[in-house]
């Protein structure tokens, strides 16, 4: 997914998840809304569209 400019944010998220999987010690999961005061962007219509794009191009 990092080959295209559109896929870079999803590839970055995948690498972050992989990093937490490989090195979970000392890391704390915090809700984005509590940390920044903004709502999660992945739970709305754009998040659904992004997940469908991810499924078709990377998950297939």
Short mmCIF file of N, CA and C in Angstrom, two decimals:
data_model
loop_
_atom_site.label_atom_id
_atom_site.label_comp_id
_atom_site.label_asym_id
_atom_site.label_seq_id
_atom_site.Cartn_x
_atom_site.Cartn_y
_atom_site.Cartn_z
N UNK A 1 0.82 -1.20 0.00
CA UNK A 1 0.00 0.00 0.00
C UNK A 1 0.86 1.26 0.00
N UNK A 2 2.09 1.19 0.39
CA UNK A 2 2.94 2.38 0.41
C UNK A 2 3.42 2.78 -0.97
N UNK A 3 3.11 2.00 -1.98
CA UNK A 3 3.52 2.33 -3.34
C UNK A 3 2.75 3.54 -3.85
N UNK A 4 1.48 3.67 -3.49
CA UNK A 4 0.67 4.79 -3.95
C UNK A 4 0.60 5.86 -2.87
N UNK A 5 0.40 7.09 -3.29
CA UNK A 5 0.29 8.19 -2.33
C UNK A 5 -0.97 8.03 -1.48
N UNK A 6 -2.02 7.52 -2.06
CA UNK A 6 -3.27 7.33 -1.33
C UNK A 6 -3.11 6.28 -0.23
N UNK A 7 -2.29 5.28 -0.47
CA UNK A 7 -2.15 4.20 0.49
C UNK A 7 -1.16 4.46 1.61
N UNK A 8 -0.42 5.56 1.56
CA UNK A 8 0.60 5.82 2.58
C UNK A 8 0.02 5.90 3.99
N UNK A 9 -1.10 6.60 4.23
CA UNK A 9 -1.62 6.63 5.61
C UNK A 9 -1.99 5.25 6.14
N UNK A 10 -2.55 4.40 5.30
CA UNK A 10 -2.90 3.05 5.75
C UNK A 10 -1.66 2.21 5.97
N UNK A 11 -0.65 2.39 5.15
CA UNK A 11 0.60 1.65 5.35
C UNK A 11 1.26 2.09 6.65
N UNK A 12 1.23 3.39 6.93
CA UNK A 12 1.81 3.89 8.18
C UNK A 12 1.08 3.31 9.38
N UNK A 13 -0.25 3.25 9.30
CA UNK A 13 -1.03 2.67 10.39
C UNK A 13 -0.69 1.19 10.57
N UNK A 14 -0.49 0.48 9.48
CA UNK A 14 -0.14 -0.94 9.57
C UNK A 14 1.22 -1.11 10.24
N UNK A 15 2.18 -0.24 9.93
CA UNK A 15 3.48 -0.32 10.57
C UNK A 15 3.39 0.02 12.06
N UNK A 16 2.54 0.98 12.42
CA UNK A 16 2.36 1.30 13.85
C UNK A 16 1.78 0.11 14.60
N UNK A 17 0.79 -0.54 14.03
CA UNK A 17 0.20 -1.72 14.66
C UNK A 17 1.25 -2.83 14.79
N UNK A 18 2.05 -3.01 13.75
CA UNK A 18 3.10 -4.03 13.80
C UNK A 18 4.12 -3.71 14.90
N UNK A 19 4.44 -2.43 15.05
CA UNK A 19 5.39 -2.03 16.09
C UNK A 19 4.84 -2.34 17.47
N UNK A 20 3.56 -2.05 17.70
CA UNK A 20 2.95 -2.36 18.99
C UNK A 20 2.86 -3.86 19.23
N UNK A 21 2.74 -4.64 18.15
CA UNK A 21 2.69 -6.09 18.29
C UNK A 21 4.06 -6.65 18.65
N UNK A 22 5.09 -6.11 18.02
CA UNK A 22 6.45 -6.61 18.27
C UNK A 22 7.03 -6.10 19.58
N UNK A 23 6.74 -4.85 19.92
CA UNK A 23 7.33 -4.24 21.12
C UNK A 23 6.24 -3.61 21.99
N UNK A 24 5.41 -4.43 22.64
CA UNK A 24 4.30 -3.85 23.40
C UNK A 24 4.69 -3.32 24.78
N UNK A 25 5.89 -3.60 25.22
CA UNK A 25 6.28 -3.27 26.58
C UNK A 25 6.51 -1.78 26.74
N UNK A 26 5.88 -1.18 27.76
CA UNK A 26 6.05 0.24 28.01
C UNK A 26 5.13 1.11 27.18
N UNK A 27 4.28 0.53 26.35
CA UNK A 27 3.35 1.29 25.51
C UNK A 27 1.97 1.29 26.16
N UNK A 28 1.26 2.37 26.02
CA UNK A 28 -0.09 2.48 26.55
C UNK A 28 -1.03 2.92 25.44
N UNK A 29 -2.15 2.23 25.31
CA UNK A 29 -3.16 2.58 24.32
C UNK A 29 -4.07 3.64 24.93
N UNK A 30 -4.22 4.76 24.22
CA UNK A 30 -5.05 5.86 24.69
C UNK A 30 -6.03 6.23 23.59
N UNK A 31 -7.28 6.50 23.97
CA UNK A 31 -8.28 6.93 23.00
C UNK A 31 -7.88 8.29 22.42
N UNK A 32 -8.01 8.43 21.11
CA UNK A 32 -7.61 9.67 20.46
C UNK A 32 -8.40 10.86 20.97
N UNK A 33 -9.68 10.67 21.24
CA UNK A 33 -10.52 11.77 21.71
C UNK A 33 -10.07 12.27 23.07
N UNK A 34 -9.63 11.38 23.93
CA UNK A 34 -9.11 11.79 25.24
C UNK A 34 -7.77 12.50 25.11
N UNK A 35 -6.96 12.10 24.15
CA UNK A 35 -5.61 12.65 24.00
C UNK A 35 -5.61 13.99 23.29
N UNK A 36 -6.35 14.10 22.17
CA UNK A 36 -6.31 15.32 21.36
C UNK A 36 -7.58 16.14 21.43
N UNK A 37 -8.67 15.54 21.88
CA UNK A 37 -9.94 16.25 21.91
C UNK A 37 -10.72 16.15 20.61
N UNK A 38 -10.15 15.48 19.61
CA UNK A 38 -10.84 15.29 18.33
C UNK A 38 -11.38 13.87 18.26
N UNK A 39 -12.48 13.71 17.51
CA UNK A 39 -13.06 12.37 17.39
C UNK A 39 -12.23 11.51 16.45
N UNK A 40 -12.46 10.21 16.52
CA UNK A 40 -11.75 9.27 15.65
C UNK A 40 -12.24 9.42 14.22
N UNK A 41 -11.31 9.52 13.28
CA UNK A 41 -11.69 9.66 11.88
C UNK A 41 -11.98 8.31 11.23
N UNK A 42 -11.54 7.23 11.82
CA UNK A 42 -11.72 5.92 11.22
C UNK A 42 -13.06 5.28 11.50
N UNK A 43 -13.91 5.91 12.29
CA UNK A 43 -15.19 5.31 12.62
C UNK A 43 -16.35 5.89 11.83
N UNK A 44 -16.11 6.89 11.00
CA UNK A 44 -17.17 7.51 10.20
C UNK A 44 -17.20 6.96 8.79
N UNK A 45 -17.88 7.66 7.90
CA UNK A 45 -17.99 7.22 6.50
C UNK A 45 -16.64 7.12 5.78
N UNK A 46 -15.73 8.05 6.07
CA UNK A 46 -14.40 7.98 5.44
C UNK A 46 -13.62 6.76 5.92
N UNK A 47 -13.81 6.40 7.17
CA UNK A 47 -13.14 5.20 7.69
C UNK A 47 -13.66 3.94 7.03
N UNK A 48 -14.97 3.89 6.80
CA UNK A 48 -15.55 2.73 6.12
C UNK A 48 -15.02 2.65 4.70
N UNK A 49 -14.98 3.79 4.01
CA UNK A 49 -14.45 3.81 2.64
C UNK A 49 -12.98 3.37 2.62
N UNK A 50 -12.20 3.87 3.58
CA UNK A 50 -10.80 3.47 3.66
C UNK A 50 -10.63 1.99 3.93
N UNK A 51 -11.47 1.42 4.77
CA UNK A 51 -11.41 -0.01 5.05
C UNK A 51 -11.77 -0.84 3.83
N UNK A 52 -12.73 -0.38 3.04
CA UNK A 52 -13.08 -1.09 1.81
C UNK A 52 -11.93 -1.04 0.82
N UNK A 53 -11.31 0.14 0.67
CA UNK A 53 -10.15 0.27 -0.22
C UNK A 53 -9.03 -0.66 0.26
N UNK A 54 -8.79 -0.68 1.56
CA UNK A 54 -7.75 -1.55 2.12
C UNK A 54 -8.07 -3.01 1.85
N UNK A 55 -9.31 -3.41 2.02
CA UNK A 55 -9.70 -4.79 1.80
C UNK A 55 -9.47 -5.19 0.34
N UNK A 56 -9.84 -4.32 -0.58
CA UNK A 56 -9.73 -4.66 -2.00
C UNK A 56 -8.27 -4.72 -2.43
N UNK A 57 -7.47 -3.73 -2.05
CA UNK A 57 -6.11 -3.65 -2.57
C UNK A 57 -5.07 -4.41 -1.74
N UNK A 58 -5.23 -4.47 -0.43
CA UNK A 58 -4.20 -5.10 0.40
C UNK A 58 -4.67 -6.41 1.02
N UNK A 59 -5.97 -6.52 1.28
CA UNK A 59 -6.44 -7.70 1.97
C UNK A 59 -6.87 -8.84 1.06
N UNK A 60 -7.00 -8.56 -0.22
CA UNK A 60 -7.51 -9.55 -1.15
C UNK A 60 -6.56 -10.71 -1.27
#
